[in-house]
Coordinates of C-alpha atoms and ligand atoms in Angstrom, one line a residue:
M28 CA 0.1 0.1 0.3
T29 CA 0.8 3.7 -0.8
I30 CA -0.1 7.1 0.1
P31 CA -1.3 8.8 -3.0
T32 CA 0.5 11.9 -4.2
E33 CA -0.4 14.2 -6.9
P34 CA 1.0 17.5 -8.5
I35 CA -1.7 20.2 -8.5
G36 CA -1.0 21.2 -12.3
S37 CA 1.5 24.0 -13.7
V38 CA 5.0 23.9 -13.9
P39 CA 7.1 27.1 -15.2
R40 CA 7.2 27.3 -18.7
P41 CA 10.7 27.0 -20.2
E42 CA 12.3 30.3 -21.6
Y43 CA 12.1 29.1 -25.4
L44 CA 8.3 28.5 -24.9
L45 CA 7.7 32.2 -23.2
R46 CA 9.9 33.4 -26.1
G47 CA 7.9 31.8 -28.5
S48 CA 4.6 32.8 -27.4
E49 CA 5.7 36.4 -27.6
Q50 CA 6.7 35.9 -31.1
L51 CA 3.5 34.2 -32.1
A52 CA 2.0 37.3 -30.6
A53 CA 4.1 39.6 -32.4
G54 CA 3.4 37.5 -35.6
T55 CA 7.3 36.7 -36.1
I56 CA 6.4 32.8 -35.8
D57 CA 3.3 30.8 -37.1
Q58 CA 0.9 28.6 -35.2
A59 CA 2.7 25.5 -36.5
A60 CA 6.1 26.7 -35.0
Y61 CA 4.6 27.7 -31.7
D62 CA 2.7 24.2 -31.3
S63 CA 6.2 22.4 -31.8
L64 CA 7.9 24.5 -29.2
A65 CA 4.9 23.6 -26.7
D66 CA 5.2 20.1 -27.8
R67 CA 8.6 20.1 -26.8
A68 CA 8.1 21.6 -23.6
V69 CA 5.2 19.0 -22.4
R70 CA 7.4 15.9 -23.6
E71 CA 10.2 17.5 -21.3
T72 CA 7.8 18.1 -18.6
V73 CA 6.4 14.9 -18.6
E74 CA 10.0 13.2 -18.7
R75 CA 11.2 15.2 -15.7
F76 CA 7.9 14.6 -13.7
E77 CA 8.7 10.8 -14.6
A78 CA 12.2 11.3 -13.2
T79 CA 11.2 12.5 -10.0
G80 CA 9.2 9.0 -9.4
S81 CA 6.1 10.9 -9.4
P82 CA 3.2 8.1 -9.6
V83 CA 0.9 11.0 -11.4
V84 CA 1.7 13.3 -14.1
T85 CA 0.6 16.5 -15.7
D86 CA 1.8 18.6 -18.8
G87 CA 2.5 21.4 -16.4
E88 CA 0.0 23.4 -18.0
Q89 CA 2.6 24.4 -20.7
R90 CA 0.0 25.0 -23.3
K91 CA -2.5 27.3 -21.0
P92 CA -2.1 31.0 -21.1
S93 CA -3.3 30.5 -17.2
F94 CA -5.4 28.3 -15.2
A95 CA -8.2 30.2 -15.5
T96 CA -8.4 31.5 -18.9
Y97 CA -7.7 28.7 -21.0
P98 CA -11.4 28.5 -21.8
L99 CA -11.2 31.9 -23.3
Q100 CA -8.8 31.6 -26.1
G101 CA -10.6 32.1 -29.5
V102 CA -13.6 33.8 -27.4
E103 CA -14.3 37.2 -29.3
A104 CA -17.0 38.9 -27.1
L105 CA -14.6 40.1 -24.4
S106 CA -13.4 43.4 -22.6
P107 CA -10.4 43.5 -20.8
D108 CA -11.6 45.4 -17.7
G109 CA -13.2 42.8 -15.5
A110 CA -12.6 41.8 -11.9
V111 CA -9.2 42.6 -10.4
I112 CA -7.4 40.2 -8.0
P113 CA -5.2 42.0 -5.8
F114 CA -1.9 40.0 -4.4
A115 CA -0.4 40.6 -1.0
D116 CA 2.7 42.1 -2.7
G117 CA 1.0 44.7 -4.4
H118 CA 0.7 43.3 -7.9
T119 CA -2.9 42.5 -9.3
R120 CA -4.2 40.3 -12.2
T121 CA -7.4 41.4 -14.2
L122 CA -9.9 39.2 -15.5
P123 CA -12.1 40.2 -18.6
V124 CA -15.6 40.5 -19.0
I125 CA -17.8 38.9 -21.5
T126 CA -20.1 41.4 -23.8
R127 CA -22.3 39.1 -25.4
G128 CA -24.0 36.2 -24.9
P129 CA -24.4 32.9 -25.4
F130 CA -21.2 31.9 -23.2
R131 CA -19.1 29.0 -24.8
Y132 CA -15.8 28.0 -24.1
G133 CA -13.2 28.5 -26.8
A134 CA -11.0 25.8 -25.9
F135 CA -11.6 22.7 -23.7
A136 CA -8.9 21.0 -21.0
A137 CA -9.3 17.4 -22.9
P138 CA -7.0 17.9 -26.0
Y139 CA -4.1 19.0 -23.4
L140 CA -4.8 15.6 -21.5
E141 CA -4.9 13.5 -24.8
A142 CA -1.8 15.1 -25.9
T143 CA 0.1 14.0 -22.7
R144 CA -1.4 10.6 -22.4
A145 CA 0.3 9.8 -25.9
L146 CA 3.6 10.3 -24.4
T147 CA 3.7 8.4 -21.1
S148 CA 2.1 5.2 -19.4
S149 CA 1.9 7.1 -16.2
P150 CA -1.6 8.1 -14.7
V151 CA -2.0 11.6 -16.1
K152 CA -4.2 14.5 -14.2
Q153 CA -6.2 17.3 -15.6
A154 CA -6.8 20.2 -14.0
V155 CA -9.9 22.7 -15.2
I156 CA -11.0 25.9 -13.8
A157 CA -14.1 25.6 -11.5
P158 CA -17.1 27.4 -13.3
S159 CA -17.4 29.5 -9.9
A160 CA -14.4 31.5 -11.2
L161 CA -15.7 31.9 -14.5
S162 CA -18.8 33.3 -13.2
L163 CA -16.8 36.3 -12.5
L164 CA -16.7 37.2 -16.2
Y165 CA -20.4 38.5 -15.9
P166 CA -20.5 42.0 -16.0
A167 CA -21.9 43.7 -12.8
A168 CA -24.0 46.0 -14.9
G169 CA -25.5 43.1 -16.7
I170 CA -26.0 42.3 -20.4
D171 CA -29.0 43.4 -22.6
G172 CA -30.9 40.3 -23.8
Y173 CA -28.5 37.9 -21.9
P174 CA -29.6 37.8 -18.0
R175 CA -27.3 36.6 -15.7
E176 CA -29.0 33.3 -15.0
R177 CA -29.3 32.4 -18.6
F178 CA -25.2 32.9 -18.5
L179 CA -25.0 30.9 -15.3
A180 CA -26.7 28.2 -17.0
D181 CA -24.6 28.0 -20.2
L182 CA -21.5 28.1 -17.8
A183 CA -22.7 25.2 -16.1
D184 CA -23.4 22.9 -19.3
E185 CA -19.7 23.9 -20.6
A186 CA -18.2 23.3 -17.3
E187 CA -19.6 19.8 -17.2
R188 CA -18.3 19.3 -20.7
D189 CA -15.1 20.3 -19.9
I190 CA -14.8 17.7 -16.8
R191 CA -16.7 14.8 -18.7
Q192 CA -14.4 15.1 -21.9
C193 CA -11.4 14.5 -19.4
L194 CA -13.0 11.9 -17.4
D195 CA -13.8 10.0 -20.9
A196 CA -10.2 10.7 -22.3
G197 CA -8.9 8.8 -19.3
A198 CA -7.9 11.3 -16.8
A199 CA -6.3 9.7 -13.6
S200 CA -7.9 12.5 -11.6
V201 CA -10.0 15.8 -12.7
Q202 CA -9.4 18.8 -10.4
L203 CA -11.4 21.6 -10.1
D204 CA -9.1 25.1 -9.7
F205 CA -11.3 26.8 -6.7
T206 CA -8.7 29.4 -5.8
E207 CA -11.7 31.8 -5.8
G208 CA -13.2 30.2 -2.7
R209 CA -10.9 31.6 0.0
L210 CA -10.7 34.9 -2.2
S211 CA -14.3 35.4 -2.0
L212 CA -14.3 35.5 2.1
K213 CA -12.2 38.6 1.4
L214 CA -14.8 40.3 -1.1
D215 CA -17.8 39.0 1.1
P216 CA -16.8 38.3 4.5
S217 CA -20.7 37.4 5.3
G218 CA -20.0 34.1 3.4
G219 CA -22.7 34.9 0.6
L220 CA -20.4 34.8 -2.2
L221 CA -19.0 31.6 -1.0
R222 CA -22.0 29.9 -0.7
D223 CA -23.1 31.0 -4.2
F224 CA -19.8 29.3 -5.6
V225 CA -20.2 26.4 -3.9
A226 CA -24.0 26.2 -5.0
L227 CA -23.1 26.8 -8.7
N228 CA -20.3 24.1 -8.6
N229 CA -22.4 21.5 -6.9
T230 CA -25.1 22.0 -9.8
V231 CA -22.3 20.8 -12.1
L232 CA -20.8 18.1 -9.8
D233 CA -24.5 16.8 -9.2
R234 CA -24.3 15.7 -13.0
F235 CA -22.1 13.0 -12.2
T236 CA -22.1 9.5 -10.8
A237 CA -20.6 8.7 -7.2
E238 CA -18.3 6.9 -9.5
E239 CA -17.1 9.8 -11.5
R240 CA -16.9 12.2 -8.5
A241 CA -14.7 9.7 -7.0
R242 CA -12.3 11.1 -9.8
I243 CA -13.1 14.6 -9.4
G244 CA -11.5 16.7 -6.8
V245 CA -11.1 20.4 -5.7
H246 CA -8.3 22.2 -5.1
T247 CA -8.3 25.3 -2.8
C248 CA -5.6 27.7 -2.0
P249 CA -4.7 31.5 -1.2
G250 CA -3.6 31.8 -4.9
G251 CA -0.1 31.7 -6.0
D252 CA 1.4 34.1 -8.6
Q253 CA 5.1 35.8 -8.5
D254 CA 5.7 34.3 -5.2
S255 CA 2.9 36.0 -3.6
A256 CA -0.6 35.1 -2.1
H257 CA -4.1 36.8 -2.5
S258 CA -5.9 35.5 0.6
L259 CA -3.5 34.0 3.0
D260 CA -4.8 36.3 5.6
V261 CA -8.4 34.6 5.3
D262 CA -8.9 32.3 8.1
Y263 CA -9.3 28.6 7.0
A264 CA -11.8 28.1 9.6
D265 CA -14.2 30.3 7.6
L266 CA -13.7 28.7 4.5
L267 CA -13.6 24.9 5.4
P268 CA -17.1 24.3 6.2
D269 CA -18.7 25.4 3.0
L270 CA -15.8 23.9 1.2
F271 CA -16.6 20.4 2.2
A272 CA -20.1 21.0 1.2
L273 CA -19.0 20.5 -2.4
R274 CA -19.7 17.4 -3.5
A275 CA -16.4 16.0 -4.7
G276 CA -14.4 13.0 -3.9
A277 CA -11.2 14.5 -3.3
F278 CA -10.0 18.1 -1.8
Y279 CA -6.3 19.3 -2.7
L280 CA -5.5 21.6 0.4
Q281 CA -2.8 24.2 0.6
L282 CA -1.2 23.3 3.9
A283 CA 2.6 23.7 4.2
G284 CA 2.6 27.4 3.6
E285 CA 0.3 28.1 6.6
A286 CA 1.4 29.3 9.9
D287 CA -0.3 26.8 12.0
P288 CA -0.9 23.4 9.9
E289 CA -1.8 21.5 13.0
R290 CA -5.0 23.8 13.6
V291 CA -5.9 23.5 9.9
L292 CA -5.6 19.7 10.3
A293 CA -7.9 19.3 13.5
L294 CA -10.3 21.6 11.3
V295 CA -10.3 19.6 8.5
A296 CA -10.8 16.3 10.4
G297 CA -13.8 18.2 11.8
H298 CA -15.4 18.8 8.4
T299 CA -14.8 16.0 6.1
T300 CA -17.1 12.9 5.5
A301 CA -15.9 9.4 5.1
E302 CA -16.5 9.6 1.3
Q303 CA -13.7 12.6 0.9
R304 CA -10.1 12.0 0.4
V305 CA -7.9 14.8 1.6
F306 CA -4.6 15.6 -0.3
V307 CA -2.7 17.5 1.9
G308 CA -0.1 20.2 0.6
V309 CA 3.5 19.1 1.7
T310 CA 5.6 21.6 -0.5
D311 CA 5.3 25.1 -0.7
P312 CA 5.9 26.8 -4.4
I313 CA 6.0 30.3 -2.8
D314 CA 9.1 29.6 -1.2
P315 CA 12.1 29.2 -2.9
R316 CA 13.6 26.9 -0.3
V317 CA 13.4 23.3 -1.4
E318 CA 11.9 21.2 1.5
T319 CA 13.9 17.9 2.4
P320 CA 12.3 14.3 1.9
E321 CA 12.3 14.1 5.7
E322 CA 10.3 17.4 6.4
V323 CA 7.8 16.0 3.9
R324 CA 7.5 12.9 5.8
D325 CA 7.0 14.5 9.1
R326 CA 4.3 16.8 7.4
V327 CA 2.5 13.7 6.4
L328 CA 3.0 12.0 9.5
L329 CA 1.5 15.0 11.5
A330 CA -1.5 15.0 9.0
A331 CA -1.9 11.1 9.7
R332 CA -2.8 11.9 13.3
H333 CA -5.6 13.7 12.1
I334 CA -7.2 12.2 9.1
P335 CA -7.3 8.6 8.7
V336 CA -4.6 7.2 6.5
E337 CA -6.7 5.5 4.2
R338 CA -8.2 9.1 3.2
L339 CA -4.9 10.9 3.2
G340 CA -2.9 11.8 0.1
T341 CA -0.1 14.6 -0.6
C342 CA 0.1 17.2 -3.1
D343 CA 2.0 20.5 -3.6
D344 CA 0.4 23.7 -2.1
C345 CA -0.5 24.9 -5.5
G346 CA 1.0 24.9 -9.1
F347 CA 4.4 26.4 -9.5
S348 CA 3.3 28.7 -12.3
P349 CA -0.5 29.0 -12.6
F350 CA -0.1 32.1 -14.9
A351 CA 2.2 31.1 -18.0
D352 CA 4.4 34.4 -17.5
D353 CA 5.2 33.7 -14.0
T354 CA 9.0 32.8 -13.9
S355 CA 9.3 33.6 -10.0
T356 CA 10.2 29.8 -9.4
S357 CA 12.8 28.0 -11.8
R358 CA 11.9 24.4 -13.3
D359 CA 14.6 22.9 -11.5
I360 CA 13.4 24.2 -7.8
A361 CA 9.7 23.1 -8.9
F362 CA 11.0 19.6 -9.8
A363 CA 13.2 19.6 -6.7
K364 CA 9.9 20.1 -4.6
V365 CA 8.3 17.6 -6.5
E366 CA 11.0 15.0 -5.9
A367 CA 11.0 15.8 -2.1
R368 CA 7.3 15.1 -2.2
V369 CA 7.0 11.9 -3.8
R370 CA 10.2 10.7 -1.7
G371 CA 8.7 12.3 1.7
T372 CA 5.6 10.7 0.9
A373 CA 7.0 7.3 0.6
M374 CA 9.1 7.6 3.6
A375 CA 6.0 8.5 5.6
A376 CA 3.9 5.5 3.9
E377 CA 6.7 3.2 5.2
E378 CA 6.9 4.4 8.5
L379 CA 2.9 4.1 8.9
G380 CA 3.3 0.7 8.0
R381 CA 1.2 0.9 4.6
Ligands
LIG405 ZN1 -3.6 27.1 -6.1

């Protein structure tokens, strides 16, 4: 027996791919030339994942412009001045807003998964964006002839399609990125927005069978971009009861970067049910220092004192580069952390007699 361990998703893009995407935007290389750079980046990423011994791999999101905006590639009815997400270090990211309906994804995640599965015999995980994040694309002033309710219904259909295509294409797991969960408590401390997000995501999750939901997980974190977070100051205690109301089979929780992980583990133990697997973060992508396998082992052993080991897994706290242009972490550091996670999780499993 082993303790499952999975990456969250993104890995910093190599320099040649970032340069290629600038050249594609400037029109100095064509799509085919860019695609061959992206193919190379995915191939090298999968090889490096396999070299760490990682039992589950991803494509490192080499082709995604960001974890949140990949479905907007090719969507034309967008205006750039949407929701602004402020990070603790003062930088911001701005989402677009849609300008007309009906809302349809311009790109889905399954082609990324299929391309990766063709390169490896290892199980492949696919991250998708949670519908709650994309609900922020609807403008506050509304759209004539396309009410918010219609938008949310279209969005739920598209999000279901995104997840279902990945399950059908053989994803080992499909992870909904729900980084806006914790952020929502900053925007609305009453919890109303969080409960709206959970309800929207559950309308999509309810369309899947229990067997399918066992392969669907939800990732929560306080955001991670340019080595900064957007909602680390929001208390986990305010998030967890609503988070675990999501009808997903697995939860991927940022934990290593918390000031008091044991307090969070005790809260998690009080809110999860027997059907929910909990992957705890044991490496922190925001911290440039690489954890040792022994530190990871000790984090897993601590978690196992609170969460039954048969429901426990490990992950990184977050992706290493959720936005394509984030180069704050090197690929070497990212994979050194992945290797520490894999080795430390195996050491803990051995110590726990699994
Ligand atoms: Zn994250």
